[in-house]
PDB file of C-alpha atoms in Angstrom:
ATOM      1  CA  UNK A   1     -75.131  28.425  -4.629  1.00  0.00           C
ATOM      2  CA  UNK A   2     -72.516  28.447  -1.761  1.00  0.00           C
ATOM      3  CA  UNK A   3     -72.150  31.305  -0.163  1.00  0.00           C
ATOM      4  CA  UNK A   4     -69.073  33.679   0.296  1.00  0.00           C
ATOM      5  CA  UNK A   5     -67.762  34.169   3.883  1.00  0.00           C
ATOM      6  CA  UNK A   6     -67.563  37.328   4.932  1.00  0.00           C
ATOM      7  CA  UNK A   7     -63.990  39.246   5.407  1.00  0.00           C
ATOM      8  CA  UNK A   8     -63.525  39.683   9.064  1.00  0.00           C
ATOM      9  CA  UNK A   9     -62.086  43.159  10.005  1.00  0.00           C
ATOM     10  CA  UNK A  10     -59.100  43.266  12.876  1.00  0.00           C
ATOM     11  CA  UNK A  11     -60.400  45.018  15.613  1.00  0.00           C
ATOM     12  CA  UNK A  12     -57.218  45.956  16.481  1.00  0.00           C
ATOM     13  CA  UNK A  13     -54.522  47.039  14.209  1.00  0.00           C
ATOM     14  CA  UNK A  14     -51.526  46.481  16.765  1.00  0.00           C
ATOM     15  CA  UNK A  15     -49.094  43.283  15.654  1.00  0.00           C
ATOM     16  CA  UNK A  16     -49.783  39.984  17.674  1.00  0.00           C
ATOM     17  CA  UNK A  17     -47.043  39.902  19.854  1.00  0.00           C
ATOM     18  CA  UNK A  18     -44.523  36.175  20.049  1.00  0.00           C
ATOM     19  CA  UNK A  19     -45.314  33.513  22.912  1.00  0.00           C
ATOM     20  CA  UNK A  20     -42.468  33.640  24.640  1.00  0.00           C
ATOM     21  CA  UNK A  21     -43.576  30.402  26.257  1.00  0.00           C
ATOM     22  CA  UNK A  22     -42.558  28.536  22.962  1.00  0.00           C
ATOM     23  CA  UNK A  23     -39.184  27.641  22.449  1.00  0.00           C
ATOM     24  CA  UNK A  24     -37.223  28.691  19.423  1.00  0.00           C
ATOM     25  CA  UNK A  25     -36.606  26.897  16.166  1.00  0.00           C
ATOM     26  CA  UNK A  26     -33.629  25.142  15.590  1.00  0.00           C
ATOM     27  CA  UNK A  27     -31.566  26.036  13.108  1.00  0.00           C
ATOM     28  CA  UNK A  28     -31.823  24.141   9.296  1.00  0.00           C
ATOM     29  CA  UNK A  29     -28.570  22.297   8.291  1.00  0.00           C
ATOM     30  CA  UNK A  30     -27.506  20.370   5.391  1.00  0.00           C
ATOM     31  CA  UNK A  31     -27.202  17.564   7.602  1.00  0.00           C
ATOM     32  CA  UNK A  32     -30.528  18.149   9.307  1.00  0.00           C
ATOM     33  CA  UNK A  33     -32.131  20.197  12.218  1.00  0.00           C
ATOM     34  CA  UNK A  34     -29.478  21.729  14.377  1.00  0.00           C
ATOM     35  CA  UNK A  35     -29.880  21.708  18.417  1.00  0.00           C
ATOM     36  CA  UNK A  36     -27.486  24.825  19.697  1.00  0.00           C
ATOM     37  CA  UNK A  37     -27.974  22.460  23.221  1.00  0.00           C
ATOM     38  CA  UNK A  38     -27.051  19.362  21.366  1.00  0.00           C
ATOM     39  CA  UNK A  39     -23.918  20.678  20.061  1.00  0.00           C
ATOM     40  CA  UNK A  40     -22.615  21.737  23.147  1.00  0.00           C
ATOM     41  CA  UNK A  41     -22.688  18.369  24.857  1.00  0.00           C
ATOM     42  CA  UNK A  42     -20.838  17.471  21.657  1.00  0.00           C
ATOM     43  CA  UNK A  43     -18.277  19.841  21.761  1.00  0.00           C
ATOM     44  CA  UNK A  44     -15.713  17.322  24.480  1.00  0.00           C
ATOM     45  CA  UNK A  45     -12.549  16.124  22.877  1.00  0.00           C
ATOM     46  CA  UNK A  46     -13.337  12.954  20.961  1.00  0.00           C
ATOM     47  CA  UNK A  47     -10.892  11.894  18.119  1.00  0.00           C
ATOM     48  CA  UNK A  48     -12.499  11.423  14.391  1.00  0.00           C
ATOM     49  CA  UNK A  49     -10.663   9.637  11.906  1.00  0.00           C
ATOM     50  CA  UNK A  50     -10.057  11.715   8.903  1.00  0.00           C
ATOM     51  CA  UNK A  51      -6.881  10.022   7.331  1.00  0.00           C
ATOM     52  CA  UNK A  52      -7.325  10.025   3.285  1.00  0.00           C
ATOM     53  CA  UNK A  53      -4.480   8.458   1.053  1.00  0.00           C
ATOM     54  CA  UNK A  54      -3.149   9.391  -2.210  1.00  0.00           C
ATOM     55  CA  UNK A  55      -1.939   6.467  -4.234  1.00  0.00           C
ATOM     56  CA  UNK A  56      -0.044   7.076  -7.386  1.00  0.00           C
ATOM     57  CA  UNK A  57       2.853   6.049  -9.208  1.00  0.00           C
ATOM     58  CA  UNK A  58       5.800   7.071 -12.025  1.00  0.00           C
ATOM     59  CA  UNK A  59       6.440   6.731 -15.461  1.00  0.00           C
ATOM     60  CA  UNK A  60       7.312   4.117 -16.915  1.00  0.00           C
ATOM     61  CA  UNK A  61       5.896   1.471 -14.345  1.00  0.00           C
ATOM     62  CA  UNK A  62       5.775  -2.718 -15.628  1.00  0.00           C
ATOM     63  CA  UNK A  63       2.413  -3.818 -15.397  1.00  0.00           C
ATOM     64  CA  UNK A  64       2.703  -5.933 -13.156  1.00  0.00           C
ATOM     65  CA  UNK A  65       3.726  -3.531 -10.549  1.00  0.00           C
ATOM     66  CA  UNK A  66       0.811  -1.464 -11.942  1.00  0.00           C
ATOM     67  CA  UNK A  67      -1.240  -4.218 -11.078  1.00  0.00           C
ATOM     68  CA  UNK A  68       0.170  -4.865  -7.182  1.00  0.00           C
ATOM     69  CA  UNK A  69      -1.066  -0.193  -7.249  1.00  0.00           C
ATOM     70  CA  UNK A  70      -4.450  -1.486  -8.105  1.00  0.00           C
ATOM     71  CA  UNK A  71      -4.844  -4.171  -5.626  1.00  0.00           C
ATOM     72  CA  UNK A  72      -3.633  -1.721  -2.917  1.00  0.00           C
ATOM     73  CA  UNK A  73      -6.398   0.879  -4.350  1.00  0.00           C
ATOM     74  CA  UNK A  74      -8.999  -1.884  -3.998  1.00  0.00           C
ATOM     75  CA  UNK A  75      -7.953  -2.519  -0.720  1.00  0.00           C
ATOM     76  CA  UNK A  76      -7.978   1.002   0.647  1.00  0.00           C
ATOM     77  CA  UNK A  77     -11.353   3.188   0.040  1.00  0.00           C
ATOM     78  CA  UNK A  78     -10.354   5.640   1.824  1.00  0.00           C
ATOM     79  CA  UNK A  79      -7.420   6.387  -1.096  1.00  0.00           C
ATOM     80  CA  UNK A  80      -7.765   8.607  -3.714  1.00  0.00           C
ATOM     81  CA  UNK A  81      -5.943   7.781  -7.424  1.00  0.00           C
ATOM     82  CA  UNK A  82      -3.900  10.404  -8.737  1.00  0.00           C
ATOM     83  CA  UNK A  83      -2.245  10.468 -12.330  1.00  0.00           C
ATOM     84  CA  UNK A  84       1.714   9.474 -13.020  1.00  0.00           C
ATOM     85  CA  UNK A  85       4.684  11.732 -11.980  1.00  0.00           C
ATOM     86  CA  UNK A  86       7.720  11.876 -13.265  1.00  0.00           C
ATOM     87  CA  UNK A  87      10.302  10.140 -10.873  1.00  0.00           C
ATOM     88  CA  UNK A  88      13.132  12.972 -10.681  1.00  0.00           C
ATOM     89  CA  UNK A  89      15.021  14.481  -7.594  1.00  0.00           C
ATOM     90  CA  UNK A  90      12.195  17.304  -7.385  1.00  0.00           C
ATOM     91  CA  UNK A  91       9.613  14.279  -7.050  1.00  0.00           C
ATOM     92  CA  UNK A  92       8.997  14.941  -3.333  1.00  0.00           C
ATOM     93  CA  UNK A  93       7.354  19.110  -3.666  1.00  0.00           C
ATOM     94  CA  UNK A  94       5.269  17.910  -6.685  1.00  0.00           C
ATOM     95  CA  UNK A  95       4.193  15.153  -4.076  1.00  0.00           C
ATOM     96  CA  UNK A  96       3.730  17.121  -1.626  1.00  0.00           C
ATOM     97  CA  UNK A  97       1.459  19.944  -3.334  1.00  0.00           C
ATOM     98  CA  UNK A  98      -0.580  16.609  -4.414  1.00  0.00           C
ATOM     99  CA  UNK A  99      -1.877  15.784  -1.396  1.00  0.00           C
ATOM    100  CA  UNK A 100      -2.574  19.158  -0.726  1.00  0.00           C
ATOM    101  CA  UNK A 101      -5.144  19.403  -3.529  1.00  0.00           C
ATOM    102  CA  UNK A 102      -6.145  16.005  -2.919  1.00  0.00           C
ATOM    103  CA  UNK A 103      -6.781  17.216   0.585  1.00  0.00           C
ATOM    104  CA  UNK A 104      -5.344  14.283   1.876  1.00  0.00           C
ATOM    105  CA  UNK A 105      -2.661  13.408   5.070  1.00  0.00           C
ATOM    106  CA  UNK A 106      -0.637  10.533   4.102  1.00  0.00           C
ATOM    107  CA  UNK A 107       0.746   8.619   0.464  1.00  0.00           C
ATOM    108  CA  UNK A 108       1.180   5.493  -1.176  1.00  0.00           C
ATOM    109  CA  UNK A 109       4.110   6.072  -3.822  1.00  0.00           C
ATOM    110  CA  UNK A 110       4.940   3.104  -6.378  1.00  0.00           C
ATOM    111  CA  UNK A 111       8.343   4.151  -7.886  1.00  0.00           C
ATOM    112  CA  UNK A 112       9.708   1.983 -10.886  1.00  0.00           C
ATOM    113  CA  UNK A 113      13.066   1.983 -12.378  1.00  0.00           C
ATOM    114  CA  UNK A 114      14.508   0.261 -15.061  1.00  0.00           C
ATOM    115  CA  UNK A 115      11.290  -1.353 -15.267  1.00  0.00           C
ATOM    116  CA  UNK A 116      12.597  -3.882 -13.276  1.00  0.00           C
ATOM    117  CA  UNK A 117      13.301  -2.553  -9.606  1.00  0.00           C
ATOM    118  CA  UNK A 118      10.186  -1.367  -7.508  1.00  0.00           C
ATOM    119  CA  UNK A 119      10.241   0.887  -4.595  1.00  0.00           C
ATOM    120  CA  UNK A 120       7.506   1.967  -2.387  1.00  0.00           C
ATOM    121  CA  UNK A 121       7.437   5.468  -0.787  1.00  0.00           C
ATOM    122  CA  UNK A 122       5.509   6.048   2.946  1.00  0.00           C
ATOM    123  CA  UNK A 123       4.852   9.416   3.642  1.00  0.00           C
ATOM    124  CA  UNK A 124       2.987  11.821   5.990  1.00  0.00           C
ATOM    125  CA  UNK A 125       2.837  15.052   4.485  1.00  0.00           C
ATOM    126  CA  UNK A 126       3.410  17.505   4.922  1.00  0.00           C
ATOM    127  CA  UNK A 127       5.596  17.620   8.162  1.00  0.00           C
ATOM    128  CA  UNK A 128       6.505  13.572   7.820  1.00  0.00           C
ATOM    129  CA  UNK A 129       8.181  11.438   8.532  1.00  0.00           C
ATOM    130  CA  UNK A 130       8.518   9.369   5.197  1.00  0.00           C
ATOM    131  CA  UNK A 131      10.306   5.553   4.609  1.00  0.00           C
ATOM    132  CA  UNK A 132      11.646   4.268   1.523  1.00  0.00           C
ATOM    133  CA  UNK A 133      10.905   0.827   0.622  1.00  0.00           C
ATOM    134  CA  UNK A 134      12.187  -2.195  -1.675  1.00  0.00           C
ATOM    135  CA  UNK A 135       9.971  -4.279  -2.775  1.00  0.00           C
ATOM    136  CA  UNK A 136      10.258  -7.781  -3.678  1.00  0.00           C
ATOM    137  CA  UNK A 137       7.833 -11.077  -3.858  1.00  0.00           C
ATOM    138  CA  UNK A 138       5.250  -9.855  -5.629  1.00  0.00           C
ATOM    139  CA  UNK A 139       2.350 -11.295  -5.859  1.00  0.00           C
ATOM    140  CA  UNK A 140      -0.825  -9.758  -7.155  1.00  0.00           C
ATOM    141  CA  UNK A 141      -4.412 -11.411  -7.248  1.00  0.00           C
ATOM    142  CA  UNK A 142      -4.796 -11.987 -10.671  1.00  0.00           C
ATOM    143  CA  UNK A 143      -1.639 -14.119 -10.580  1.00  0.00           C
ATOM    144  CA  UNK A 144      -2.378 -16.291  -7.186  1.00  0.00           C
ATOM    145  CA  UNK A 145      -6.101 -16.632  -8.108  1.00  0.00           C
ATOM    146  CA  UNK A 146      -7.077 -17.927  -4.937  1.00  0.00           C
ATOM    147  CA  UNK A 147     -10.146 -18.731  -2.673  1.00  0.00           C
ATOM    148  CA  UNK A 148     -11.121 -16.003  -1.078  1.00  0.00           C
ATOM    149  CA  UNK A 149     -13.412 -13.250  -1.403  1.00  0.00           C
ATOM    150  CA  UNK A 150     -14.183 -10.633   0.769  1.00  0.00           C
ATOM    151  CA  UNK A 151     -16.330  -7.467   0.659  1.00  0.00           C
ATOM    152  CA  UNK A 152     -14.825  -4.074  -1.077  1.00  0.00           C
ATOM    153  CA  UNK A 153     -15.021  -1.092   1.210  1.00  0.00           C
ATOM    154  CA  UNK A 154     -15.239  -3.550   4.517  1.00  0.00           C
ATOM    155  CA  UNK A 155     -12.902  -2.365   7.611  1.00  0.00           C
ATOM    156  CA  UNK A 156     -10.302  -4.567   7.514  1.00  0.00           C
ATOM    157  CA  UNK A 157      -8.113  -5.869  11.234  1.00  0.00           C
ATOM    158  CA  UNK A 158      -4.518  -4.431  11.363  1.00  0.00           C
ATOM    159  CA  UNK A 159      -2.072  -7.076  12.870  1.00  0.00           C
ATOM    160  CA  UNK A 160       1.550  -6.772  14.067  1.00  0.00           C
ATOM    161  CA  UNK A 161       3.773  -9.692  14.682  1.00  0.00           C
ATOM    162  CA  UNK A 162       5.564  -9.384  18.397  1.00  0.00           C
ATOM    163  CA  UNK A 163       9.322  -8.193  16.091  1.00  0.00           C
ATOM    164  CA  UNK A 164       7.647  -4.831  15.949  1.00  0.00           C
ATOM    165  CA  UNK A 165       7.667  -3.995  19.334  1.00  0.00           C
ATOM    166  CA  UNK A 166      11.597  -4.686  19.578  1.00  0.00           C
ATOM    167  CA  UNK A 167      13.010  -1.837  17.875  1.00  0.00           C
ATOM    168  CA  UNK A 168      12.043   1.965  17.756  1.00  0.00           C
ATOM    169  CA  UNK A 169      12.424   2.505  13.836  1.00  0.00           C
ATOM    170  CA  UNK A 170      10.386  -1.142  13.582  1.00  0.00           C
ATOM    171  CA  UNK A 171       7.781   0.615  16.504  1.00  0.00           C
ATOM    172  CA  UNK A 172       7.971   3.823  14.033  1.00  0.00           C
ATOM    173  CA  UNK A 173       7.191   2.002  10.882  1.00  0.00           C
ATOM    174  CA  UNK A 174       4.319   0.522  12.910  1.00  0.00           C
ATOM    175  CA  UNK A 175       2.826   3.185  13.609  1.00  0.00           C
ATOM    176  CA  UNK A 176       2.962   4.452  10.406  1.00  0.00           C
ATOM    177  CA  UNK A 177       1.421   1.155   8.402  1.00  0.00           C
ATOM    178  CA  UNK A 178      -1.386   1.725  11.361  1.00  0.00           C
ATOM    179  CA  UNK A 179      -2.476   5.573  10.368  1.00  0.00           C
ATOM    180  CA  UNK A 180      -1.916   3.941   6.122  1.00  0.00           C
ATOM    181  CA  UNK A 181      -3.540   0.955   5.705  1.00  0.00           C
ATOM    182  CA  UNK A 182      -6.485   2.053   9.285  1.00  0.00           C
ATOM    183  CA  UNK A 183      -9.247   1.931   6.957  1.00  0.00           C
ATOM    184  CA  UNK A 184     -11.609   4.893   9.303  1.00  0.00           C
ATOM    185  CA  UNK A 185     -14.887   4.199  10.860  1.00  0.00           C
ATOM    186  CA  UNK A 186     -17.148   6.715   9.696  1.00  0.00           C
ATOM    187  CA  UNK A 187     -15.841   7.480   6.152  1.00  0.00           C
ATOM    188  CA  UNK A 188     -18.888   6.868   3.352  1.00  0.00           C
ATOM    189  CA  UNK A 189     -17.779   4.080   1.104  1.00  0.00           C
ATOM    190  CA  UNK A 190     -16.198   1.424   4.400  1.00  0.00           C
ATOM    191  CA  UNK A 191     -19.005  -0.938   5.469  1.00  0.00           C
ATOM    192  CA  UNK A 192     -19.346  -1.072   9.254  1.00  0.00           C
ATOM    193  CA  UNK A 193     -17.655  -4.198   9.823  1.00  0.00           C
ATOM    194  CA  UNK A 194     -14.873  -5.941   8.895  1.00  0.00           C
ATOM    195  CA  UNK A 195     -14.538  -9.048   7.215  1.00  0.00           C
ATOM    196  CA  UNK A 196     -10.321  -9.509   6.484  1.00  0.00           C
ATOM    197  CA  UNK A 197      -7.628  -9.232   8.522  1.00  0.00           C
ATOM    198  CA  UNK A 198      -3.766  -7.460   7.164  1.00  0.00           C
ATOM    199  CA  UNK A 199      -1.294  -9.403   8.786  1.00  0.00           C
ATOM    200  CA  UNK A 200       2.194  -7.583   8.628  1.00  0.00           C
ATOM    201  CA  UNK A 201       5.102 -10.136   9.677  1.00  0.00           C
ATOM    202  CA  UNK A 202       8.906  -9.419   9.914  1.00  0.00           C
ATOM    203  CA  UNK A 203      10.988 -12.179   8.941  1.00  0.00           C
ATOM    204  CA  UNK A 204      14.948 -11.918   8.634  1.00  0.00           C
ATOM    205  CA  UNK A 205      14.487  -7.733   8.371  1.00  0.00           C
ATOM    206  CA  UNK A 206      11.393  -7.444   6.097  1.00  0.00           C
ATOM    207  CA  UNK A 207       8.118  -7.298   6.446  1.00  0.00           C
ATOM    208  CA  UNK A 208       5.801  -9.677   4.847  1.00  0.00           C
ATOM    209  CA  UNK A 209       2.178  -8.559   3.726  1.00  0.00           C
ATOM    210  CA  UNK A 210      -0.616 -11.161   3.432  1.00  0.00           C
ATOM    211  CA  UNK A 211      -4.196 -10.375   3.732  1.00  0.00           C
ATOM    212  CA  UNK A 212      -7.482 -12.708   4.531  1.00  0.00           C
ATOM    213  CA  UNK A 213     -10.805 -12.917   4.255  1.00  0.00           C
ATOM    214  CA  UNK A 214     -12.852 -14.288   7.977  1.00  0.00           C
ATOM    215  CA  UNK A 215     -14.911 -17.262   6.761  1.00  0.00           C
ATOM    216  CA  UNK A 216     -17.973 -18.087   9.098  1.00  0.00           C
ATOM    217  CA  UNK A 217     -20.330 -20.573   8.292  1.00  0.00           C
ATOM    218  CA  UNK A 218     -24.167 -19.746   7.384  1.00  0.00           C
ATOM    219  CA  UNK A 219     -25.797 -22.998   7.805  1.00  0.00           C
ATOM    220  CA  UNK A 220     -28.717 -22.773  10.711  1.00  0.00           C
ATOM    221  CA  UNK A 221     -27.043 -25.926  12.487  1.00  0.00           C
ATOM    222  CA  UNK A 222     -24.037 -24.233  12.577  1.00  0.00           C
ATOM    223  CA  UNK A 223     -24.125 -21.086  13.623  1.00  0.00           C
ATOM    224  CA  UNK A 224     -21.012 -19.328  15.440  1.00  0.00           C
ATOM    225  CA  UNK A 225     -21.959 -18.041  18.696  1.00  0.00           C
ATOM    226  CA  UNK A 226     -20.266 -15.162  20.020  1.00  0.00           C
ATOM    227  CA  UNK A 227     -17.012 -15.788  21.112  1.00  0.00           C
ATOM    228  CA  UNK A 228     -16.587 -19.014  19.219  1.00  0.00           C
ATOM    229  CA  UNK A 229     -13.523 -18.065  17.394  1.00  0.00           C
ATOM    230  CA  UNK A 230     -12.753 -21.911  16.800  1.00  0.00           C
ATOM    231  CA  UNK A 231     -15.159 -22.146  14.163  1.00  0.00           C
ATOM    232  CA  UNK A 232     -14.391 -19.298  11.982  1.00  0.00           C
ATOM    233  CA  UNK A 233     -11.251 -19.663   9.329  1.00  0.00           C
ATOM    234  CA  UNK A 234      -8.855 -17.586   7.466  1.00  0.00           C
ATOM    235  CA  UNK A 235      -8.812 -17.667   3.452  1.00  0.00           C
ATOM    236  CA  UNK A 236      -6.209 -15.743   2.091  1.00  0.00           C
ATOM    237  CA  UNK A 237      -7.270 -13.678  -0.841  1.00  0.00           C
ATOM    238  CA  UNK A 238      -3.663 -11.537  -2.008  1.00  0.00           C
ATOM    239  CA  UNK A 239      -2.250 -10.340  -2.818  1.00  0.00           C
ATOM    240  CA  UNK A 240       1.548 -10.456  -1.903  1.00  0.00           C
ATOM    241  CA  UNK A 241       4.743  -8.504  -1.428  1.00  0.00           C
ATOM    242  CA  UNK A 242       7.475  -8.053   0.610  1.00  0.00           C
ATOM    243  CA  UNK A 243       9.287  -4.654   1.848  1.00  0.00           C
ATOM    244  CA  UNK A 244      12.995  -4.364   2.747  1.00  0.00           C
ATOM    245  CA  UNK A 245      13.211  -0.998   4.113  1.00  0.00           C
ATOM    246  CA  UNK A 246      16.041   1.532   2.923  1.00  0.00           C
ATOM    247  CA  UNK A 247      15.983   4.899   5.048  1.00  0.00           C
ATOM    248  CA  UNK A 248      13.314   6.083   7.298  1.00  0.00           C
ATOM    249  CA  UNK A 249      13.731   9.843   6.885  1.00  0.00           C
ATOM    250  CA  UNK A 250      12.342  13.274   9.064  1.00  0.00           C
ATOM    251  CA  UNK A 251      10.749  14.661   6.641  1.00  0.00           C
ATOM    252  CA  UNK A 252       7.645  14.066   3.634  1.00  0.00           C
ATOM    253  CA  UNK A 253       9.567  12.303   1.021  1.00  0.00           C
ATOM    254  CA  UNK A 254      13.380  13.467   2.087  1.00  0.00           C
ATOM    255  CA  UNK A 255      15.101  15.744   5.402  1.00  0.00           C
ATOM    256  CA  UNK A 256      16.804  14.083   8.029  1.00  0.00           C
ATOM    257  CA  UNK A 257      17.873  10.766   7.687  1.00  0.00           C
ATOM    258  CA  UNK A 258      16.977   9.223  11.042  1.00  0.00           C
ATOM    259  CA  UNK A 259      17.635   5.706  10.410  1.00  0.00           C
ATOM    260  CA  UNK A 260      19.011   3.620   7.655  1.00  0.00           C
ATOM    261  CA  UNK A 261      19.226  -0.055   7.279  1.00  0.00           C
ATOM    262  CA  UNK A 262      23.054  -1.618   7.137  1.00  0.00           C
ATOM    263  CA  UNK A 263      22.181  -4.896   5.192  1.00  0.00           C
ATOM    264  CA  UNK A 264      20.375  -3.350   2.616  1.00  0.00           C
ATOM    265  CA  UNK A 265      22.453  -4.384  -1.214  1.00  0.00           C
ATOM    266  CA  UNK A 266      20.832  -2.329  -3.874  1.00  0.00           C
ATOM    267  CA  UNK A 267      19.922  -3.966  -6.863  1.00  0.00           C
ATOM    268  CA  UNK A 268      22.560  -2.643  -9.204  1.00  0.00           C
ATOM    269  CA  UNK A 269      25.119  -3.997  -7.321  1.00  0.00           C
ATOM    270  CA  UNK A 270      23.679  -7.318  -7.295  1.00  0.00           C
ATOM    271  CA  UNK A 271      23.911  -7.358 -11.253  1.00  0.00           C
ATOM    272  CA  UNK A 272      27.364  -5.857 -11.148  1.00  0.00           C
ATOM    273  CA  UNK A 273      28.123  -8.700  -9.486  1.00  0.00           C
ATOM    274  CA  UNK A 274      26.462 -11.123 -10.993  1.00  0.00           C
ATOM    275  CA  UNK A 275      28.414  -9.843 -14.018  1.00  0.00           C
ATOM    276  CA  UNK A 276      31.542 -10.506 -13.268  1.00  0.00           C
ATOM    277  CA  UNK A 277      30.650 -13.902 -12.441  1.00  0.00           C
ATOM    278  CA  UNK A 278      29.912 -14.431 -15.589  1.00  0.00           C
ATOM    279  CA  UNK A 279      32.562 -12.647 -17.210  1.00  0.00           C
ATOM    280  CA  UNK A 280      34.643 -14.755 -15.207  1.00  0.00           C
ATOM    281  CA  UNK A 281      33.613 -17.737 -16.302  1.00  0.00           C
ATOM    282  CA  UNK A 282      34.488 -16.622 -20.012  1.00  0.00           C
ATOM    283  CA  UNK A 283      37.701 -15.687 -18.967  1.00  0.00           C
ATOM    284  CA  UNK A 284      38.642 -19.466 -17.374  1.00  0.00           C
ATOM    285  CA  UNK A 285      37.398 -20.899 -20.728  1.00  0.00           C
ATOM    286  CA  UNK A 286      40.021 -18.636 -23.032  1.00  0.00           C
ATOM    287  CA  UNK A 287      42.828 -19.407 -20.460  1.00  0.00           C
ATOM    288  CA  UNK A 288      41.891 -23.263 -21.052  1.00  0.00           C
ATOM    289  CA  UNK A 289      42.309 -22.939 -24.464  1.00  0.00           C
ATOM    290  CA  UNK A 290      44.824 -21.046 -24.504  1.00  0.00           C
ATOM    291  CA  UNK A 291      46.870 -23.772 -22.172  1.00  0.00           C
ATOM    292  CA  UNK A 292      45.480 -26.226 -24.409  1.00  0.00           C
ATOM    293  CA  UNK A 293      47.373 -24.950 -27.392  1.00  0.00           C
ATOM    294  CA  UNK A 294      50.370 -24.372 -25.751  1.00  0.00           C
ATOM    295  CA  UNK A 295      50.331 -27.407 -24.434  1.00  0.00           C
ATOM    296  CA  UNK A 296      50.110 -29.643 -27.987  1.00  0.00           C
ATOM    297  CA  UNK A 297      52.773 -26.717 -29.460  1.00  0.00           C
ATOM    298  CA  UNK A 298      55.662 -27.775 -26.528  1.00  0.00           C
ATOM    299  CA  UNK A 299      54.698 -31.641 -27.227  1.00  0.00           C
ATOM    300  CA  UNK A 300      53.937 -32.450 -30.696  1.00  0.00           C
ATOM    301  CA  UNK A 301      53.130 -35.464 -31.807  1.00  0.00           C
ATOM    302  CA  UNK A 302      56.101 -38.257 -33.140  1.00  0.00           C
ATOM    303  CA  UNK A 303      55.627 -39.298 -37.069  1.00  0.00           C
ATOM    304  CA  UNK A 304      53.803 -43.293 -37.452  1.00  0.00           C
ATOM    305  CA  UNK A 305      52.848 -44.561 -40.421  1.00  0.00           C
ATOM    306  CA  UNK A 306      49.298 -44.454 -41.030  1.00  0.00           C
ATOM    307  CA  UNK A 307      49.675 -40.204 -40.633  1.00  0.00           C
ATOM    308  CA  UNK A 308      52.457 -40.917 -43.309  1.00  0.00           C
ATOM    309  CA  UNK A 309      50.020 -42.822 -45.105  1.00  0.00           C
ATOM    310  CA  UNK A 310      47.373 -40.567 -45.242  1.00  0.00           C
ATOM    311  CA  UNK A 311      49.315 -37.057 -46.171  1.00  0.00           C
ATOM    312  CA  UNK A 312      50.603 -39.114 -49.670  1.00  0.00           C
TER     313      UNK A 312
END
């Protein structure tokens, strides 16, 4: 049988002293072991992008515009989608509260009116500024069926035309678009590499949006070297839309007007002019008809033998 070990009594009842030469153990956190020395070194003012965008729409939105909003949501992995908001005069306070509850810093609000006109609000919450656009030439991914295809959640490269550096309103719009559509580098839902391009270009005072995939050949014999941009090609993915700026406000969804587009004409005025033109065509037809009747009364036909025969 195995022998039992004898209990050795401690000769000295004094507690053991800690060895001061050993380094002190670091604290454990949720992200790992926390080293005080490393924390002090990393206190340097380094910018970290914590941008989060709230994407929502108004009630009674058209299905086509709702699909456009879903396409934009799929392109922005750092966004948060929320329920529909009633499009009223007091929507600014409601949206600012939703942005604060969702812990976001920006907002994209798709507002549909009369189930025909689509307006897009880009706002920085809670202090502003904010921009109101009218969206034209909408083409969703489902409509286009283009051949381009990029990874879901990858970082985009933002490119702007040279017109954005000419006037101050375009410089402000470029900064707002960069902050909203620029995906943070260390976001948890983002791939660490870019494989598509967002193109913003100004043509006729309108901002045109295009999304292209960066296509690279993958054959072993035709590998692309570093800096070999001549072999890379761009394939359009979608969606497509055009933004016509209406007003730029100093606050979030309101405030002092910083810029107003002098060439903007509302869709209601365009429809009213079309109705007047149609009414003018109808009035011309009625006038021509009355003119023919007056001409017949003033110039009666002379009696004829054949007409008298038919009357008998």
